[in-house]
Coordinates of C-alpha atoms in Angstrom, one line a residue:
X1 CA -87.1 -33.0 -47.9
X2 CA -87.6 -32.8 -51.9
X3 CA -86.5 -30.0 -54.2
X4 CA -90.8 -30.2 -55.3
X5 CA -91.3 -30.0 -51.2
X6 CA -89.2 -27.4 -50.6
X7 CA -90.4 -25.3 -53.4
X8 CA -94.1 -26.0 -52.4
X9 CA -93.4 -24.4 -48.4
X10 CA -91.2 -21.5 -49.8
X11 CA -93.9 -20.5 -52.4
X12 CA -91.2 -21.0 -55.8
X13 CA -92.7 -22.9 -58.5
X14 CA -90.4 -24.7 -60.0
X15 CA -90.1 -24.3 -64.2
X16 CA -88.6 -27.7 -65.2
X17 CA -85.9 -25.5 -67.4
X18 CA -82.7 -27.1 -67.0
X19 CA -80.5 -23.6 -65.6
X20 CA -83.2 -21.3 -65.6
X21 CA -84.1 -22.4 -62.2
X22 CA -80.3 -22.1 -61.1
X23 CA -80.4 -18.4 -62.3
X24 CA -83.9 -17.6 -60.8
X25 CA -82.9 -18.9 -57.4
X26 CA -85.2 -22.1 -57.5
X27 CA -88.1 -20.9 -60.0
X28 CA -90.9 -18.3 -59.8
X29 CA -92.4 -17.1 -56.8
X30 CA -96.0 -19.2 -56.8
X31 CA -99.3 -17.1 -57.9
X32 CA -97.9 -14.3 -59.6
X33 CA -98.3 -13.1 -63.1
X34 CA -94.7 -13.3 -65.1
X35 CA -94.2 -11.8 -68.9
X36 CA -91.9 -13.5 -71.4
X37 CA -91.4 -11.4 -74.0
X38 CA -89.2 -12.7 -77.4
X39 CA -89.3 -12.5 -81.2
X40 CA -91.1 -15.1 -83.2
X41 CA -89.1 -18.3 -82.9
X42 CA -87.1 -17.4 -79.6
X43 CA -88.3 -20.5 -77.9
X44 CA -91.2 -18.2 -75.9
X45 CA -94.1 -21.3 -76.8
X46 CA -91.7 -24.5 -75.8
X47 CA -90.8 -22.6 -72.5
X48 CA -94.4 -22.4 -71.6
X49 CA -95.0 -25.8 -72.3
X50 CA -91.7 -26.8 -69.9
X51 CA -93.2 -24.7 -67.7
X52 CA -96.9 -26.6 -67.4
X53 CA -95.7 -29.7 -68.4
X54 CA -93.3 -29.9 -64.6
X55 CA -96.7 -28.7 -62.8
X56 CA -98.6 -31.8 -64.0
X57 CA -95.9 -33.9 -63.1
X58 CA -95.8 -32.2 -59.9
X59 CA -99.8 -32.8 -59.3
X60 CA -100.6 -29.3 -60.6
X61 CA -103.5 -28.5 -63.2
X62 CA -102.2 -26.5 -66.4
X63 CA -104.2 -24.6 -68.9
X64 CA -102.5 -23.3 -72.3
X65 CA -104.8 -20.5 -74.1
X66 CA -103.9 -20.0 -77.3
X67 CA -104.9 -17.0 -79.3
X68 CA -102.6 -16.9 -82.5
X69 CA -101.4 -21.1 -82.6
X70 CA -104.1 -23.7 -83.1
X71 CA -104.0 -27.1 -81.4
X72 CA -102.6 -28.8 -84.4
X73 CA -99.8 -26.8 -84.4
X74 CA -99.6 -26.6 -80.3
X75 CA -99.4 -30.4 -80.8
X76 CA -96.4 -30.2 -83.6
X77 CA -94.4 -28.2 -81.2
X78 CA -95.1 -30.8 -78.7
X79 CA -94.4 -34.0 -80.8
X80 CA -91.1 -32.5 -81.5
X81 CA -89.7 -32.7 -78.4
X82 CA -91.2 -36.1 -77.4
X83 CA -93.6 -34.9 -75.4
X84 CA -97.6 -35.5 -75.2
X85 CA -100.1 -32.4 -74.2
X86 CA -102.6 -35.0 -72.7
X87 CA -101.7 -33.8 -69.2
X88 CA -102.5 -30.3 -69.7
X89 CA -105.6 -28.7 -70.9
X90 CA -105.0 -26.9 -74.0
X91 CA -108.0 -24.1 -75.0
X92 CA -108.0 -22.8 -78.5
X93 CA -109.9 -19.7 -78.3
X94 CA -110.1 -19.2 -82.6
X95 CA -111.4 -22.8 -82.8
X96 CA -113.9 -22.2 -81.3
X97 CA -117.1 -22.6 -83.1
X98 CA -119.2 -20.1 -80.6
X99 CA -116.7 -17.4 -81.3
X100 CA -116.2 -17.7 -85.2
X101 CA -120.0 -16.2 -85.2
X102 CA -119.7 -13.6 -82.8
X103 CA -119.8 -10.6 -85.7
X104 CA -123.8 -11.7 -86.3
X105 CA -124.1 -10.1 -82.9
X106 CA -122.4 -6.8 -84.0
X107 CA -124.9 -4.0 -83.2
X108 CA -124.2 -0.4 -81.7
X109 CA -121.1 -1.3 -80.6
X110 CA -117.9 -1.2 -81.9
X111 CA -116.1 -5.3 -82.8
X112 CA -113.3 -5.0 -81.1
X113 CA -115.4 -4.1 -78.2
X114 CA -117.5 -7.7 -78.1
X115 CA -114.5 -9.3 -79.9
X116 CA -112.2 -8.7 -76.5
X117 CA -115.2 -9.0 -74.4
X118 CA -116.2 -12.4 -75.4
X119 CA -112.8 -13.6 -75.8
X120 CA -111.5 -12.6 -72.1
X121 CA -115.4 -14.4 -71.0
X122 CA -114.4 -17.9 -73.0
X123 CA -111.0 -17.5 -71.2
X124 CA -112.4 -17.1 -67.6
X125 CA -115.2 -19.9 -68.3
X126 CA -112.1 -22.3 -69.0
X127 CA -110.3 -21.1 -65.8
X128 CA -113.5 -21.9 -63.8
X129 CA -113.9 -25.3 -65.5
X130 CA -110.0 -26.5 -64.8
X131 CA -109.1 -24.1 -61.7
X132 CA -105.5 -24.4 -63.2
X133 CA -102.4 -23.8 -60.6
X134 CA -100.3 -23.0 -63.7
X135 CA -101.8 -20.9 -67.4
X136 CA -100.4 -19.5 -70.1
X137 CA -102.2 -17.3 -72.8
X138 CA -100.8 -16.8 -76.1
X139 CA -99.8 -14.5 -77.0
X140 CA -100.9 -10.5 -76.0
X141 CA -100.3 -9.5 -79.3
X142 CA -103.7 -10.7 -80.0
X143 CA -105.5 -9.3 -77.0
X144 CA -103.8 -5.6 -77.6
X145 CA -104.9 -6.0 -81.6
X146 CA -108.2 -6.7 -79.8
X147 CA -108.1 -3.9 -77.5
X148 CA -107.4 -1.1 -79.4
X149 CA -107.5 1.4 -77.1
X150 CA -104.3 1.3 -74.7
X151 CA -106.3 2.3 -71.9
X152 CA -108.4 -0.5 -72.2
X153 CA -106.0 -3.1 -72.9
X154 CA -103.9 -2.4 -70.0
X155 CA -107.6 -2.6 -67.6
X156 CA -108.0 -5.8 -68.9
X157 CA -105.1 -7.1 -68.3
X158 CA -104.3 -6.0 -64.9
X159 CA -107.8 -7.5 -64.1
X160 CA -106.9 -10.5 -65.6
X161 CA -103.6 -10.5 -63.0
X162 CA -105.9 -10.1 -60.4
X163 CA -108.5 -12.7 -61.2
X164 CA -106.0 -15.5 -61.8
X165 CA -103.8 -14.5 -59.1
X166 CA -106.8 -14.7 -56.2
X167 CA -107.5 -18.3 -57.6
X168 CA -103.7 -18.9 -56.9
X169 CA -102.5 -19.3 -60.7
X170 CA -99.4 -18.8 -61.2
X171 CA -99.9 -17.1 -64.9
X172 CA -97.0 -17.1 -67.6
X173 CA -98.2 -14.4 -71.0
X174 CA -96.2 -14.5 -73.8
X175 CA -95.7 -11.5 -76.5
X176 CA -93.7 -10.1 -78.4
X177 CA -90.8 -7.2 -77.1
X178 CA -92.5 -3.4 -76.8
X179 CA -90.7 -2.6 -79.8
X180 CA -92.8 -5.1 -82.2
X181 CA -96.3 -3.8 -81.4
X182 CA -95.3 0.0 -79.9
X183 CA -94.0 1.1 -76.3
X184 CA -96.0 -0.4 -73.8
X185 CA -95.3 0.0 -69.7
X186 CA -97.0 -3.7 -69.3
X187 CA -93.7 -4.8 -67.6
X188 CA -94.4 -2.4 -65.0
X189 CA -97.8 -4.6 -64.3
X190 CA -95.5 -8.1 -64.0
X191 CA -93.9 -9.5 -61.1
X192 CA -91.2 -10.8 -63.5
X193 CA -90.4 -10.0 -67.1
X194 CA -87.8 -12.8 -69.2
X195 CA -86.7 -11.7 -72.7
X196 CA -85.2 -14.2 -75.1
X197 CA -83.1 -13.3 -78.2
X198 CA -82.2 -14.9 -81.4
X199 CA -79.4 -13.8 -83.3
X200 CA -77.5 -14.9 -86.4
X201 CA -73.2 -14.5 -86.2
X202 CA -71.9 -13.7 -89.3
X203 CA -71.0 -17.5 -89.8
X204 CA -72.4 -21.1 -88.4
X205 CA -75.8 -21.7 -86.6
X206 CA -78.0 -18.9 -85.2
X207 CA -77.9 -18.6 -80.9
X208 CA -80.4 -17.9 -78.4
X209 CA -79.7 -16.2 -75.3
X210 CA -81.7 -14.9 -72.5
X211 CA -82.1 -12.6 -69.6
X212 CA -84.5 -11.9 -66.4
X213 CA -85.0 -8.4 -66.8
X214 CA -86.9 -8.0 -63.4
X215 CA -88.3 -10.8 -60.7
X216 CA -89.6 -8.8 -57.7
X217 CA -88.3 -9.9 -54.4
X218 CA -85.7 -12.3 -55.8
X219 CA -81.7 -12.0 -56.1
X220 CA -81.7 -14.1 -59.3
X221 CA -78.5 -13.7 -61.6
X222 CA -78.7 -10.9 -63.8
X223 CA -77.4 -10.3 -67.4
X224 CA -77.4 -12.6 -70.6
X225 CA -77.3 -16.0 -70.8
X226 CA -76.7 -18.1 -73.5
X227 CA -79.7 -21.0 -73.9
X228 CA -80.4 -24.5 -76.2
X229 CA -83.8 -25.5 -77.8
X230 CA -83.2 -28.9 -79.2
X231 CA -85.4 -32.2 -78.9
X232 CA -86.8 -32.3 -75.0
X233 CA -87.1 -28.6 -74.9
X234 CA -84.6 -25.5 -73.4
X235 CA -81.3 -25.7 -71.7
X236 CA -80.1 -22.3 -70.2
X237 CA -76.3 -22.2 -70.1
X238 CA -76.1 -20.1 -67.0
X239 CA -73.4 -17.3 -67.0
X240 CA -70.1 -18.2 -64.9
X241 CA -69.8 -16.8 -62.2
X242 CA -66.2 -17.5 -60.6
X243 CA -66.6 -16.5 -57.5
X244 CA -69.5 -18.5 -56.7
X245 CA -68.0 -21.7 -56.7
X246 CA -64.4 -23.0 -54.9
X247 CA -63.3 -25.8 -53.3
X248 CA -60.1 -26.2 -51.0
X249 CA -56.7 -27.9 -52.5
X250 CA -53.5 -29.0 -52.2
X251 CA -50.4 -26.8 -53.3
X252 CA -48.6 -28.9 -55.1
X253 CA -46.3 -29.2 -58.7
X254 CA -47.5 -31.5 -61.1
X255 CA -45.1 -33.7 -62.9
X256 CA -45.0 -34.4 -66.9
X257 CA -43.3 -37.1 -66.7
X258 CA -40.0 -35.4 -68.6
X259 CA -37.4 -34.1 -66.1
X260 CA -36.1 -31.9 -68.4
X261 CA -39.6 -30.6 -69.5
X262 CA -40.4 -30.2 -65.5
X263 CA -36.9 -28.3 -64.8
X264 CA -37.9 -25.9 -67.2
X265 CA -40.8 -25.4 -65.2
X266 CA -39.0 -25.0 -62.0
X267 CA -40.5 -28.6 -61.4
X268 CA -43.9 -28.2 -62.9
X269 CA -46.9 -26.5 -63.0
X270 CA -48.9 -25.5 -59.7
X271 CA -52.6 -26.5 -58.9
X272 CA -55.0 -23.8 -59.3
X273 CA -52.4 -22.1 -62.3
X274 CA -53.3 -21.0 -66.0
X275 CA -50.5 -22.2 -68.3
X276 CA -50.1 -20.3 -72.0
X277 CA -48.3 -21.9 -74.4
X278 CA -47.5 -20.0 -78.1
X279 CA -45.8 -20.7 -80.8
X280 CA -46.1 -20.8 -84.3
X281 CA -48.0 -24.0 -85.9
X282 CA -46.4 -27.2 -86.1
X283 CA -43.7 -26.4 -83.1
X284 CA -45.0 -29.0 -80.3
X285 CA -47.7 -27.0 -78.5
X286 CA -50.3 -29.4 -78.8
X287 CA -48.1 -32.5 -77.8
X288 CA -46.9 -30.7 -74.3
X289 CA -50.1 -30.4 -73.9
X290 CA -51.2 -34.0 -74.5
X291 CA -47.8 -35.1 -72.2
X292 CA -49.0 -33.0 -69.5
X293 CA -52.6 -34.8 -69.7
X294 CA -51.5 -38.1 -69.8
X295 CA -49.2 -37.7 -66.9
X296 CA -52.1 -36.6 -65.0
X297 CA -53.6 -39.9 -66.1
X298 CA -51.2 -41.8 -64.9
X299 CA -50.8 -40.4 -61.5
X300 CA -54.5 -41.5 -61.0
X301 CA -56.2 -37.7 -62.2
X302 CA -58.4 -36.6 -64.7
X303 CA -58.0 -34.8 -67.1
X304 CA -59.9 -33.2 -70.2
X305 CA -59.0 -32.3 -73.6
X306 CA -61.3 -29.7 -75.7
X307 CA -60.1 -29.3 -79.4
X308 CA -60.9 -26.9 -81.7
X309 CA -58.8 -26.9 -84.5
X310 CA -57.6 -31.4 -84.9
X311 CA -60.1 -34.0 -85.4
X312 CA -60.2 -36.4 -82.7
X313 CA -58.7 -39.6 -85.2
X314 CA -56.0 -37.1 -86.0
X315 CA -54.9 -36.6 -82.5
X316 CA -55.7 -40.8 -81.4
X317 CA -52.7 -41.1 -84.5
X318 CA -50.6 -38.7 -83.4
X319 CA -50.4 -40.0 -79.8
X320 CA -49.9 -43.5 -81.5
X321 CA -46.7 -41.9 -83.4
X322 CA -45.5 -40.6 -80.0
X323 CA -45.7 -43.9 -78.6
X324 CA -49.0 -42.5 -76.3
X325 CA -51.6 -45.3 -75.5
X326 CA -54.1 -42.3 -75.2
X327 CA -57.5 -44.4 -76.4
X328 CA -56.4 -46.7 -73.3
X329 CA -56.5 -43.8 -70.6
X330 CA -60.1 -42.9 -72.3
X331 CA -61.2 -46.4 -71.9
X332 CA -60.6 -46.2 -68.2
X333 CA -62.1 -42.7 -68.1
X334 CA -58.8 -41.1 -66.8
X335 CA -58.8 -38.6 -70.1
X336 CA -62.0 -37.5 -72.2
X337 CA -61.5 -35.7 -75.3
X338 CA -64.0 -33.1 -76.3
X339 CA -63.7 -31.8 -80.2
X340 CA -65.8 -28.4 -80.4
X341 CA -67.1 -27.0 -83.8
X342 CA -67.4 -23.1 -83.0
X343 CA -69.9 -22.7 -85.7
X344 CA -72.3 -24.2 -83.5
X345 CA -71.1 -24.0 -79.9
X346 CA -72.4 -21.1 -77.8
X347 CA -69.5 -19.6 -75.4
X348 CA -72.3 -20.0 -72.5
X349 CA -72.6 -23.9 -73.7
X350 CA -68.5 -24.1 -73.8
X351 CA -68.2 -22.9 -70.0
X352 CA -71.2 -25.7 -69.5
X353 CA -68.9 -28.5 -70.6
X354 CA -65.7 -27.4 -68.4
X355 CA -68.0 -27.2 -65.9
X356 CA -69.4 -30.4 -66.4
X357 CA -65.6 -32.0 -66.8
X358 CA -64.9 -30.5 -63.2
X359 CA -67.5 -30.8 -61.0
X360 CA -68.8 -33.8 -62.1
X361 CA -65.8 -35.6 -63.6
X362 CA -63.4 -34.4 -61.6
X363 CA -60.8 -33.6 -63.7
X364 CA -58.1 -31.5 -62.0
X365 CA -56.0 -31.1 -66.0
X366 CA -58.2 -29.0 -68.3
X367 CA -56.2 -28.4 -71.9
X368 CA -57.4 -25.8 -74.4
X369 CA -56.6 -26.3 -77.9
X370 CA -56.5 -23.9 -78.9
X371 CA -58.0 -20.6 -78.6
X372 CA -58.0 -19.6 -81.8
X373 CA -60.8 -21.7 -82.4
X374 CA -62.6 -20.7 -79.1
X375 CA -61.9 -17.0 -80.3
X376 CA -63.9 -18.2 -83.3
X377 CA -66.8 -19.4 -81.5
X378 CA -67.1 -16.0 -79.8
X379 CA -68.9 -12.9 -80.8
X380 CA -66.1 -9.9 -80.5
X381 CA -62.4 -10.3 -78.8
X382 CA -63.3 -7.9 -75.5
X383 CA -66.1 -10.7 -74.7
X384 CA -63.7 -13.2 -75.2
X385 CA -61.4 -11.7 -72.9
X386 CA -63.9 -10.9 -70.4
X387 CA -65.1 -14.5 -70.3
X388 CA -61.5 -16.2 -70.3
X389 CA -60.6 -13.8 -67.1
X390 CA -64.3 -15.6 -65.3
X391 CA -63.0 -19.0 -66.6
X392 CA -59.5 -19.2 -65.5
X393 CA -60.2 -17.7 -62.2
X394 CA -62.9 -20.5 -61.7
X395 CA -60.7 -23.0 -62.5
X396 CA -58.0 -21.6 -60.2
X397 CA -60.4 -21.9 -57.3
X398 CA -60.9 -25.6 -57.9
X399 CA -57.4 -26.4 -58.0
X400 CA -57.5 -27.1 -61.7
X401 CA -54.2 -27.3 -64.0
X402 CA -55.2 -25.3 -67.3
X403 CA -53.3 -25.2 -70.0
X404 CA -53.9 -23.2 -73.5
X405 CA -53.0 -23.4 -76.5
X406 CA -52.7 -20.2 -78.7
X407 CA -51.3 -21.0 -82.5
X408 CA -49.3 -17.5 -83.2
X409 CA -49.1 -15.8 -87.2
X410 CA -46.1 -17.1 -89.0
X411 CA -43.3 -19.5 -89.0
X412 CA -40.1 -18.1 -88.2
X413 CA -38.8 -14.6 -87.8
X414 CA -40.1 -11.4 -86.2
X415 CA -43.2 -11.2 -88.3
X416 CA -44.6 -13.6 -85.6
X417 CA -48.0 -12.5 -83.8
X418 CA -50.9 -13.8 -81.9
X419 CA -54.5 -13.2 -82.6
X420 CA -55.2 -12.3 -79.3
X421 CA -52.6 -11.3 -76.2
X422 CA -53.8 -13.1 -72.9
X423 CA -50.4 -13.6 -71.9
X424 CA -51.6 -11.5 -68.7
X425 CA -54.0 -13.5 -67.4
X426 CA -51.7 -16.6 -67.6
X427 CA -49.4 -17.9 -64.6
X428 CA -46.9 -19.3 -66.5
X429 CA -46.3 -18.9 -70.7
X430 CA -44.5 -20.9 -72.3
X431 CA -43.2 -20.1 -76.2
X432 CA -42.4 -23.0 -78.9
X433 CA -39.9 -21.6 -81.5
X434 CA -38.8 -22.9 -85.0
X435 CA -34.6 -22.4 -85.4
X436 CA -32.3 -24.0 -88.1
X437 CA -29.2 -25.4 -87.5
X438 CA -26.5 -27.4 -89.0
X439 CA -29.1 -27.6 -92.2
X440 CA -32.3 -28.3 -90.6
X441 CA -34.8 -27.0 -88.6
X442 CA -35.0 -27.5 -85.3
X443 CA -37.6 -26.8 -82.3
X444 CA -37.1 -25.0 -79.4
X445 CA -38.6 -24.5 -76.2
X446 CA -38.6 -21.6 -73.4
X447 CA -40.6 -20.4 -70.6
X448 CA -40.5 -16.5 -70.1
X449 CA -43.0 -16.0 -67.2
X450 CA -43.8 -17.9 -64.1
X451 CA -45.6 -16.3 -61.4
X452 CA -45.0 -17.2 -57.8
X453 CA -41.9 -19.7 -58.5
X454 CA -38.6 -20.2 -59.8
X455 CA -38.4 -21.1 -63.5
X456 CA -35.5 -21.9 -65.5
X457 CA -34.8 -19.0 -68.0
X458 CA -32.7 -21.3 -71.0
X459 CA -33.7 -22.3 -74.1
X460 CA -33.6 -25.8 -74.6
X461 CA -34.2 -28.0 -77.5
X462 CA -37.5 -29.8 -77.8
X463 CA -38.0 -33.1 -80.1
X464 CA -40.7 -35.6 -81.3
X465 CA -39.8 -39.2 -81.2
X466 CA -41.7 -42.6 -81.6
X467 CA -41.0 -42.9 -77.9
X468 CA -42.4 -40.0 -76.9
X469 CA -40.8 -35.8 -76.3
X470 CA -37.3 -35.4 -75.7
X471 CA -36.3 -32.3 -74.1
X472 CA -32.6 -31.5 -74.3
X473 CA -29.8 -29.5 -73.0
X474 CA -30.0 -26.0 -72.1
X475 CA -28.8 -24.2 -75.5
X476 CA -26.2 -21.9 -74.1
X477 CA -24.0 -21.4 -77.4
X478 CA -26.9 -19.8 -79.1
X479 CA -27.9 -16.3 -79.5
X480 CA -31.3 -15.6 -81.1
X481 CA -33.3 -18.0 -81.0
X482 CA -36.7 -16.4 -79.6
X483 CA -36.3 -14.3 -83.0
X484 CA -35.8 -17.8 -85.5
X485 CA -32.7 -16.7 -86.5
X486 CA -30.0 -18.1 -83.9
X487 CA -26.3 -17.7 -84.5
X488 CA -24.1 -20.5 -83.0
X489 CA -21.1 -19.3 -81.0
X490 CA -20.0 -23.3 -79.5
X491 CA -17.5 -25.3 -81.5
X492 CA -19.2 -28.6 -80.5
X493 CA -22.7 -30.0 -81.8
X494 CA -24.9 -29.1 -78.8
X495 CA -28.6 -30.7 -79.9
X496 CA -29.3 -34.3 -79.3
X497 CA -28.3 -35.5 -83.0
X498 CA -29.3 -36.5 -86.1
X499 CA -33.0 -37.8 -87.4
X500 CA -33.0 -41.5 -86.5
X501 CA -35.7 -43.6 -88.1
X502 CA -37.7 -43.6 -84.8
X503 CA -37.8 -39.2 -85.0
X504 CA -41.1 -37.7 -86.0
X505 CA -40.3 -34.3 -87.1
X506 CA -43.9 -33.9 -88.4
X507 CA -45.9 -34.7 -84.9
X508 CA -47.1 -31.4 -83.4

């Protein structure tokens, strides 16, 4: 049976909004009257359109009564998403010539009175002509100016509800929030009330967002969630929820290729663990990272890169200078590299694309780099927090190998800090330090947590070469490292030499 089928026999209709269906359970129960309720340019006109637009290509007649919008303008909206309104029938009540000249009939009564009157009478002779199974009117904030009286309005309307309802329309009324035009219980007369927002950050691209405040008779998904309106209309970014979605595994450690690296590790990461690695910039975070992926790839796994902070030429160069055929494992679709500008990524849109990487791709490494910049792309820390705990323990549930990067404050000393302490909600962390020795500086390498598992707890050195990361021996005649300022206590040289022509002490 059909998604249209089975929505058809268990009386949902179906809105054609990519994730808004997802949160609502399958769509709107049929033949019921639904508010959406939004600022001006919220997206409240191209969701209706969606919305009648999938009932004609499901076989169902549409009607779109516009009150404030004329056709011209109905059509603009349209064009701009590709679409044509030939399918639908589109009513423009003020073009109509009949009602332009309704004040010549003004007499004893008042013109809001046969203004209303005549307007709700155009409406119903339209219903009768088409006998739509989906309408919109646009917007109430006409109807209400109409109206006047608040008594009044709210009769009208709630016999509107029941007139379209007993030709079994499903009816979608657009206006404004109670705020704009004064308090107003008309939510109370809806089956189902959906606000959009619009808001500005501080920086980058303004976001959208939605929510379904009420939908009688349905356990849809409640609280915010982010949305898109771009060309072909609105994509809701529904809000993760981790414990939704999980998928058996095996237990296993994942290699990197590096024995020393992995015997740091206590032999490697686990499936289904969140890896942390800090350290101050330029220290190697970013290339265990990129090891770690293409060992993944090489084993026959996916895995994903999202970047914030490196263009995607810088890190194809990088790679090159480690001696990393990285463009060949995205050829072959093993690794795909995502680079994310937070000025105009929506956290809601982020979680989209991991999703996407897992489910679909089936990448079992995911590597964030970093967080800084996903901090960035996020309104206030406690949000961020909030949704990093919902993301990692998703990705734990489908066996997934995470790995983050978090850049920390400063080069070398005490004065080193992170933006942001998620050290909790990480299985293992693992901290890149800066050290001088013998005249230059040197990198080091640690892990300091490992949950469930044996980890080594030495320092040992960590190096960039054209043929790839060396890792060497535990550091055992030093003292102070973790604090950049190590004091030597061996007599021999204990690091693994001098810069050779092949040595890229630059490559991060």
């Amino acid at each position: 049976m059909s998604f249209e089928q089975d929505a058809e026999n268990s009386g949902i209709v179906p809105t054609g909004i990519q994730g808004l269906d997802q949160i609502s359970k399958g769509g709107l129960p049929r033949n019921r009257l639904y508010l959406i309720q939004g600022d001006p340019g919220t997206g409240k006109t191209t969701m209706a359109l969606q919305f009648l637009l999938e009932g004609a290509r499901l076989g169902e007649t549409g009607l779109y009564v516009t009150l404030s919008e004329t056709r011209e303008e109905l059509e603009g909206v349209a064009a701009s998403h590709g679409w044509s309104l030939d399918p639908i029938t589109l009513y423009d009540v003020q073009g109509d010539e009949q009602h332009l000249n309704v004040e010549e009939e003004y007499t004893a009564f008042h013109p809001s009175e046969i203004e209303l009157g005549s307007t709700v009478n155009a409406l119903l002779e339209q219903v009768e002509r088409v006998k739509p199974r989906r309408a919109v009117i646009d917007s109430l904030s006409e109807m209400r100016l109409l109206a006047r009286d608040p008594l009044r309005y709210r009769r009208q309307i709630l016999a509107l509800k029941h007139y379209f309802i007993s030709r079994g329309c499903t009816l979608l009324l657009l206006d404004e929030p109670a705020g704009k035009m004064g308090e107003h219980p008309f939510q109370t007369l809806a089956h189902g009330v959906i606000m959009l927002e619009r808001f500005a950050p501080e920086y980058g691209r303004s976001r959208r967002r939605l929510q379904i405040v009420k939908l009688r008779g349905v356990d849809f998904d409640g609280g915010y969630h982010d949305f898109k309106m771009r060309r072909g209309g609105l994509t809701v970014y529904p809000r993760l929820v981790a414990a939704d979605s999980s998928k058996p595994f095996k237990d296993e450690t994942l290699s990197s290729g590096v024995s020393e690296l992995d015997a740091l590790l206590g032999g490697g990461p686990t499936r289904g663990t969140a890896n942390l690695i800090m350290g101050a910039a330029g220290s190697g975070k970013s290339t265990v990272c990129l090891q770690y992926a293409v060992a993944a790839a090489a084993r026959g796994d996916n895995a994903t890169m999202f970047i914030f902070d490196e263009r995607l030429q810088t890190l194809l160069e990088r790679a090159r200078g480690l001696g990393i055929d990285l463009e060949k494992w995205m050829k072959k679709g093993r690794i795909s590299v995502h680079q994310i500008d937070p000025a105009t990524l929506s956290p809601g849109e982020f979680i989209h694309y991991v999703r996407h990487c897992v489910e679909v791709e089936n990448c079992g490494v995911v590597v964030i780099d970093s967080l800084n910049g996903y901090l960035n792309a996020m309104p206030g820390e406690r949000y961020m927090i909030i949704q990093m705990h919902e993301l990692l323990t998703y990705l734990a549930r489908q066996g997934v190998v995470t790995w983050m990067v978090v850049a920390q404050h400063g080069l070398v000393g005490a004065n080193i800090d992170a933006p942001v302490d998620l050290s909790y909600l990480a299985d293992t962390v693992m901290l890149m330090r800066y050290f001088e020795f013998g005249g230059r500086v040197h990198k080091a390498i640690s892990v300091v947590k490992k949950r469930g598992g044996p980890h080594e707890d030495s320092i040992r050195e960590l190096k960039m070469t054209s043929s790839g990361i060396k890792v060497g021996e535990p550091l055992v005649n030093f003292e102070g490292v973790l604090t950049g300022l190590p004091h030597y206590t061996g007599n021999a040289n204990p690091l693994l030499g001098a810069h050779t022509d092949g040595d890229h002490a630059g490559i991060t």
